[in-house]
Structures are given as C-alpha cells and as structure tokens.
Amino acid sequence: MFGFIIVDKIGEEKLVYIKSEYSFDTIPTVNSYGYILVDNLQIGFNMTTGCFTQLFGYFPQLLFCEKKDFLIPNAQKGILTLDIENSSLSSGDSIRLKMSEEWVTLYSEKMNYVYFGKEVLSQCIEYIEFCSGCIAGIAKTGDLEGLWLPINWI
C-alpha cells in the first residue's frame, strides 16, 4: 500500500505537537483528498499523485505513554507515497489501518521523539524521512510498520 520516491531534498513542512489540543499538525497545512488513519493520526495524500501532503490528528497517548529511550533509524530522504490504484481509497475518503490498533507508543525525552509502531519490526524495512525529522518504516510488502516523529511543542 505504501511506497516512496528517493529525493535529494524534502519539503519545508514541519510537524508540531499542540499540547493544549493533544494533537499533531503539519505546518504549513496542505490540503489532502485522501487519508490513511493510523489510530487517530491522519496521513494525508494527494489523490492524483499519491504523494504525502500532511500528517495531523489527536494523539493524547504522547502524554501518557511509556518514557523510554530508543534509536532513531538512519533514513533516506524521500516522498512517502500511497499506491492509489491498489488501495480502496477514493478522493475524500479515509481508511483505517487495522494493524495500528496493536502498535506501541514510546516517548524519548532525551531525543524528544515519539515512536508509534509495531513492537517488533520486520527484517526488511526501508526508513524514509518524508517530512522534516519524520521517519516512516516501510516493509518490503508495502506495510507501514512504524513512525518516528519529532516533538516540536507549541
């Protein structure tokens, strides 16, 4: 379902965490026409190109999750993509990733990052930085297995 295009430079978007709203948001906001829901986080895509446009959503578990240091993977810069033709997503729709219901949430105070993903990742994972500091772990099967998100508090 997910893929990526390797690029030399990613966009200027920045992910922020709005503590008073318990939510993530991408600044500047770019309209999306299709969304993949990962728990309550929405990953927006341009439905013509299949390219990532924004990440946002209610995420209170950041304030209540286990605090634990973890490694942030080395990642290639890239554009996160969605295989529109082989997904059931249509323009204006949202679909929920069922697998994310079993994901863990960890917060590293030292790194000021949150990890939201599978407790144990598959063997063959590609790591893509798709937004400033935001990393997606994508399995060879096209499954999204984890997100490493920087916490820029506002």
XYZ file of N, CA and C in Angstrom:
462
model
N 0.816 -1.186 0.000
C 0.000 0.000 0.000
C 0.873 1.267 0.000
N 1.985 1.252 0.795
C 2.865 2.413 0.877
C 4.131 2.182 0.070
N 4.692 3.273 -0.380
C 5.960 3.234 -1.092
C 6.673 4.556 -0.868
N 7.677 4.807 -1.661
C 8.425 6.043 -1.516
C 9.208 6.321 -2.786
N 9.576 7.582 -2.936
C 10.426 8.034 -4.024
C 11.608 8.732 -3.361
N 12.805 8.277 -3.619
C 14.005 8.879 -3.035
C 14.255 10.235 -3.710
N 14.512 11.248 -2.884
C 14.802 12.591 -3.383
C 16.018 13.147 -2.635
N 16.608 14.200 -3.189
C 17.746 14.842 -2.531
C 17.306 15.762 -1.403
N 16.129 16.361 -1.555
C 15.648 17.328 -0.581
C 14.147 17.124 -0.382
N 13.729 17.190 0.886
C 12.295 17.085 1.172
C 11.721 18.484 1.356
N 10.393 18.575 1.437
C 9.717 19.862 1.567
C 10.046 20.586 2.864
N 9.519 21.754 3.002
C 9.775 22.623 4.146
C 8.778 22.392 5.284
N 7.866 21.438 5.147
C 6.865 21.211 6.169
C 7.505 20.845 7.506
N 6.831 21.203 8.586
C 7.306 20.895 9.931
C 6.143 20.319 10.723
N 6.429 19.278 11.476
C 5.420 18.667 12.334
C 5.509 19.312 13.710
N 4.368 19.726 14.257
C 4.326 20.312 15.595
C 3.342 19.521 16.447
N 3.557 19.590 17.766
C 2.615 18.977 18.699
C 1.995 20.103 19.511
N 0.677 20.231 19.411
C -0.060 21.272 20.116
C -0.548 20.671 21.426
N 0.180 20.956 22.498
C -0.079 20.315 23.785
C -1.494 20.593 24.296
N -1.992 21.811 24.119
C -3.331 22.157 24.614
C -4.436 21.394 23.895
N -4.145 20.890 22.687
C -5.132 20.128 21.907
C -4.807 18.636 21.868
N -3.658 18.241 22.444
C -3.190 16.852 22.402
C -3.098 16.350 20.966
N -2.571 17.193 20.076
C -2.600 16.803 18.667
C -1.343 17.221 17.902
N -1.092 16.473 16.843
C -0.049 16.795 15.879
C -0.668 17.608 14.744
N 0.163 18.426 14.117
C -0.260 19.131 12.913
C 0.976 19.438 12.075
N 0.784 19.517 10.787
C 1.848 19.861 9.858
C 1.699 21.321 9.480
N 2.808 22.045 9.551
C 2.797 23.461 9.181
C 3.775 23.642 8.023
N 3.437 24.306 6.942
C 2.095 24.798 6.652
C 1.176 23.650 6.256
N -0.104 23.880 6.404
C -1.101 22.871 6.053
C -1.288 22.845 4.537
N -1.275 21.648 3.996
C -1.536 21.446 2.574
C -2.770 20.550 2.496
N -3.734 20.941 1.679
C -4.957 20.138 1.580
C -4.660 18.749 1.043
N -5.356 17.797 1.614
C -5.274 16.404 1.180
C -6.656 15.968 0.753
N -6.705 14.955 -0.081
C -8.001 14.485 -0.552
C -8.234 13.020 -0.253
N -7.297 12.418 0.458
C -7.445 11.045 0.909
C -6.572 10.851 2.128
N -7.070 10.063 3.076
C -6.365 9.919 4.352
C -6.269 8.464 4.774
N -5.110 8.117 5.311
C -4.930 6.840 5.974
C -4.890 7.151 7.466
N -5.780 6.528 8.229
C -5.813 6.738 9.670
C -4.962 5.684 10.354
N -4.017 6.163 11.148
C -3.154 5.311 11.951
C -3.497 5.685 13.386
N -4.374 4.872 14.010
C -5.021 5.255 15.254
C -5.808 6.522 14.930
N -5.551 7.642 15.615
C -6.243 8.881 15.280
C -5.392 9.841 14.471
N -4.178 9.426 14.127
C -3.344 10.242 13.251
C -3.800 10.041 11.815
N -3.875 11.130 11.087
C -4.275 11.050 9.693
C -3.073 11.421 8.817
N -2.759 10.530 7.909
C -1.707 10.792 6.937
C -2.425 11.143 5.637
N -2.244 12.391 5.205
C -2.942 12.874 4.014
C -2.129 12.693 2.758
N -2.850 12.394 1.675
C -2.214 12.175 0.377
C -2.939 12.940 -0.711
N -2.185 13.373 -1.704
C -2.744 13.929 -2.915
C -3.268 12.742 -3.715
N -4.524 12.746 -4.056
C -5.124 11.577 -4.707
C -4.825 11.506 -6.202
N -4.189 12.508 -6.763
C -3.766 12.454 -8.158
C -2.378 11.827 -8.262
N -1.474 12.283 -7.385
C -0.085 11.813 -7.449
C 0.205 10.668 -6.485
N -0.615 10.538 -5.429
C -0.370 9.533 -4.397
C 0.703 9.955 -3.408
N 1.135 11.221 -3.446
C 2.215 11.707 -2.590
C 1.699 12.286 -1.275
N 2.492 12.098 -0.215
C 2.199 12.639 1.107
C 2.023 14.147 1.042
N 1.034 14.649 1.809
C 0.832 16.095 1.905
C 0.854 16.590 3.350
N 0.348 15.797 4.295
C 0.305 16.263 5.682
C 0.060 15.108 6.648
N 0.394 15.373 7.907
C 0.123 14.433 8.997
C -0.475 15.262 10.130
N -1.590 14.808 10.663
C -2.218 15.544 11.749
C -3.153 14.612 12.513
N -3.561 15.058 13.684
C -4.579 14.317 14.404
C -4.368 14.278 15.908
N -5.421 13.892 16.568
C -5.490 13.768 18.020
C -4.574 12.636 18.463
N -3.652 12.917 19.396
C -2.689 11.910 19.823
C -2.337 12.120 21.294
N -3.322 11.925 22.194
C -3.066 12.168 23.618
C -2.125 11.151 24.244
N -1.965 9.983 23.621
C -1.111 8.948 24.207
C 0.327 9.422 24.375
N 0.734 10.469 23.655
C 2.078 11.001 23.837
C 2.319 11.420 25.288
N 1.310 11.983 25.919
C 1.467 12.487 27.281
C 1.386 11.387 28.335
N 0.918 10.201 27.951
C 0.701 9.128 28.926
C 1.454 7.846 28.612
N 2.250 7.850 27.553
C 2.919 6.622 27.125
C 4.177 6.363 27.948
N 4.737 5.175 27.713
C 5.983 4.802 28.380
C 7.118 5.703 27.899
N 7.880 6.212 28.849
C 9.052 7.021 28.526
C 10.261 6.093 28.486
N 10.880 6.011 27.330
C 11.971 5.070 27.134
C 12.815 5.551 25.959
N 14.128 5.495 26.116
C 14.995 5.868 25.002
C 14.967 4.773 23.933
N 15.053 5.183 22.705
C 15.084 4.257 21.576
C 15.933 4.884 20.485
N 16.356 4.066 19.555
C 17.166 4.551 18.447
C 16.272 5.120 17.352
N 16.734 6.191 16.772
C 16.059 6.757 15.607
C 16.835 6.254 14.398
N 16.166 5.556 13.496
C 16.902 4.944 12.383
C 17.453 5.973 11.405
N 18.573 5.610 10.784
C 19.074 6.408 9.670
C 18.087 6.242 8.524
N 17.754 7.343 7.898
C 16.723 7.285 6.857
C 17.170 8.041 5.615
N 16.678 7.581 4.485
C 16.866 8.283 3.227
C 15.780 9.350 3.117
N 16.098 10.463 2.514
C 15.079 11.477 2.264
C 14.202 10.983 1.120
N 12.898 11.143 1.293
C 12.016 10.664 0.246
C 10.605 11.197 0.371
N 9.839 10.917 -0.625
C 8.425 11.274 -0.643
C 7.651 10.001 -0.316
N 6.875 10.046 0.751
C 6.024 8.916 1.118
C 4.885 8.857 0.116
N 4.643 7.678 -0.425
C 3.591 7.541 -1.432
C 2.595 6.461 -1.033
N 1.431 6.576 -1.613
C 0.354 5.611 -1.424
C 0.007 5.029 -2.787
N -0.084 3.709 -2.866
C -0.458 3.037 -4.111
C -1.972 3.190 -4.278
N -2.365 4.271 -4.903
C -3.788 4.616 -5.036
C -4.558 3.556 -5.814
N -3.973 3.054 -6.875
C -4.673 2.090 -7.725
C -4.996 0.789 -6.996
N -4.131 0.384 -6.067
C -4.349 -0.886 -5.365
C -4.886 -0.698 -3.941
N -5.333 0.503 -3.630
C -5.965 0.714 -2.323
C -7.450 0.943 -2.555
N -8.211 0.854 -1.502
C -9.650 1.087 -1.632
C -9.997 2.545 -1.342
N -8.997 3.406 -1.333
C -9.178 4.816 -1.008
C -9.591 5.604 -2.240
N -10.655 6.380 -2.078
C -11.115 7.284 -3.130
C -10.974 8.707 -2.627
N -10.985 9.650 -3.527
C -10.872 11.052 -3.150
C -11.951 11.412 -2.136
N -11.530 12.042 -1.040
C -12.456 12.437 0.023
C -12.661 11.380 1.089
N -12.072 10.207 0.909
C -12.247 9.098 1.853
C -11.113 9.013 2.865
N -11.378 8.245 3.901
C -10.363 7.864 4.887
C -10.488 6.369 5.107
N -9.355 5.693 5.250
C -9.390 4.293 5.646
C -8.437 4.103 6.824
N -8.813 3.216 7.707
C -8.055 2.992 8.934
C -7.167 1.761 8.776
N -5.915 1.908 9.212
C -5.015 0.759 9.255
C -5.338 -0.041 10.505
N -5.924 -1.196 10.347
C -6.305 -2.029 11.493
C -5.096 -2.452 12.315
N -3.966 -2.687 11.638
C -2.783 -3.166 12.346
C -2.293 -2.172 13.385
N -2.610 -0.892 13.221
C -2.101 0.114 14.150
C -2.760 0.022 15.530
N -3.846 -0.721 15.637
C -4.508 -0.903 16.932
C -3.612 -1.651 17.922
N -2.635 -2.384 17.407
C -1.725 -3.161 18.255
C -0.356 -2.498 18.399
N -0.197 -1.296 17.878
C 1.086 -0.612 17.936
C 1.376 -0.096 19.333
N 2.653 0.088 19.616
C 3.103 0.647 20.891
C 3.469 2.119 20.686
N 3.434 2.860 21.783
C 3.849 4.259 21.771
C 4.935 4.437 22.819
N 6.074 4.975 22.400
C 7.192 5.255 23.302
C 7.616 6.705 23.100
N 7.994 7.351 24.181
C 8.485 8.718 24.094
C 9.878 8.796 24.688
N 10.814 9.331 23.910
C 12.182 9.539 24.379
C 12.346 11.010 24.738
N 12.449 11.268 26.036
C 12.669 12.649 26.477
C 14.036 13.139 26.013
N 15.003 12.242 25.998
C 16.370 12.586 25.593
C 16.400 13.045 24.133
N 15.728 12.320 23.256
C 15.732 12.635 21.830
C 14.577 13.564 21.438
N 13.592 13.680 22.307
C 12.372 14.451 22.049
C 11.656 13.940 20.789
N 11.503 12.607 20.774
C 10.836 11.898 19.679
C 9.813 10.942 20.264
N 8.787 10.663 19.478
C 7.852 9.602 19.824
C 7.985 8.517 18.757
N 7.924 7.269 19.202
C 7.861 6.137 18.278
C 6.467 5.555 18.407
N 5.794 5.391 17.271
C 4.475 4.784 17.239
C 4.522 3.725 16.155
N 4.525 2.436 16.579
C 4.632 1.388 15.593
C 4.621 0.009 16.210
N 4.954 -0.963 15.386
C 4.996 -2.344 15.841
C 6.060 -2.512 16.915
N 5.782 -3.383 17.860
C 6.755 -3.645 18.919
C 8.014 -4.298 18.347
N 7.824 -5.197 17.378
C 8.940 -5.852 16.696
C 8.747 -5.645 15.197
N 9.726 -5.004 14.581
C 9.639 -4.718 13.152
C 10.084 -5.918 12.322
N 9.628 -5.956 11.085
C 10.046 -6.993 10.149
C 11.536 -6.857 9.850
N 12.097 -7.878 9.229
C 13.532 -7.896 8.910
C 13.912 -6.857 7.852
N 13.124 -6.748 6.820
C 13.479 -5.888 5.679
C 12.636 -4.614 5.694
N 13.177 -3.599 6.334
C 12.472 -2.324 6.452
C 13.290 -1.233 5.769
N 12.614 -0.361 5.046
C 13.233 0.835 4.474
C 12.776 2.005 5.337
N 13.707 2.888 5.669
C 13.398 4.049 6.501
C 13.463 5.304 5.631
N 12.360 6.050 5.630
C 12.227 7.222 4.780
C 11.900 8.440 5.627
N 12.712 9.494 5.505
C 12.377 10.774 6.124
C 11.496 11.511 5.124
N 10.213 11.616 5.432
C 9.247 12.144 4.475
C 8.784 13.560 4.800
N 9.112 14.052 5.978
C 8.789 15.394 6.442
C 9.897 15.708 7.440
N 10.241 16.943 7.651
C 11.390 17.292 8.485
C 11.445 16.493 9.792
N 12.399 15.561 9.866
C 12.591 14.736 11.054
C 11.640 13.567 11.195
N 10.597 13.488 10.383
C 9.593 12.415 10.463
C 10.037 11.230 9.612
N 10.069 10.063 10.240
C 10.557 8.863 9.557
C 9.470 7.803 9.546
N 9.291 7.181 8.397
C 8.371 6.058 8.256
C 9.187 4.804 8.004
N 8.801 3.707 8.670
C 9.394 2.404 8.423
C 8.454 1.619 7.539
N 8.911 1.292 6.336
C 8.065 0.599 5.364
C 8.671 -0.754 5.042
N 7.868 -1.792 5.216
C 8.311 -3.156 4.917
C 8.313 -3.377 3.406
N 9.044 -4.388 2.981
C 9.095 -4.748 1.549
C 7.703 -5.045 0.993
N 6.780 -5.461 1.878
C 5.405 -5.761 1.471
C 4.579 -4.504 1.223
N 5.128 -3.328 1.586
C 4.391 -2.078 1.436
C 3.619 -1.680 2.684
N 3.774 -2.469 3.755
C 3.088 -2.139 5.014
C 3.862 -1.070 5.773
N 3.143 -0.131 6.338
C 3.731 0.846 7.237
C 3.857 0.168 8.590
N 5.083 0.113 9.133
C 5.299 -0.599 10.393
C 5.628 0.314 11.559
N 5.977 1.552 11.288
C 6.286 2.445 12.390
C 6.536 3.861 11.938
N 6.326 4.789 12.881
C 6.585 6.206 12.663
C 7.465 6.728 13.792
N 8.489 7.467 13.451
C 9.343 8.159 14.413
C 9.084 9.641 14.172
N 8.498 10.301 15.158
C 8.051 11.679 14.968
C 8.717 12.612 15.969
N 9.316 13.716 15.486
C 9.917 14.673 16.415
C 8.814 15.453 17.133
N 9.096 15.823 18.366
C 8.115 16.593 19.127
C 8.562 18.042 19.170
N 7.884 18.866 18.407
C 8.092 20.308 18.410
C 6.892 20.908 19.125
N 7.035 21.152 20.424
C 5.913 21.595 21.264
C 5.494 23.020 20.926
N 4.200 23.235 20.830
C 3.673 24.603 20.764
C 2.426 24.671 21.633
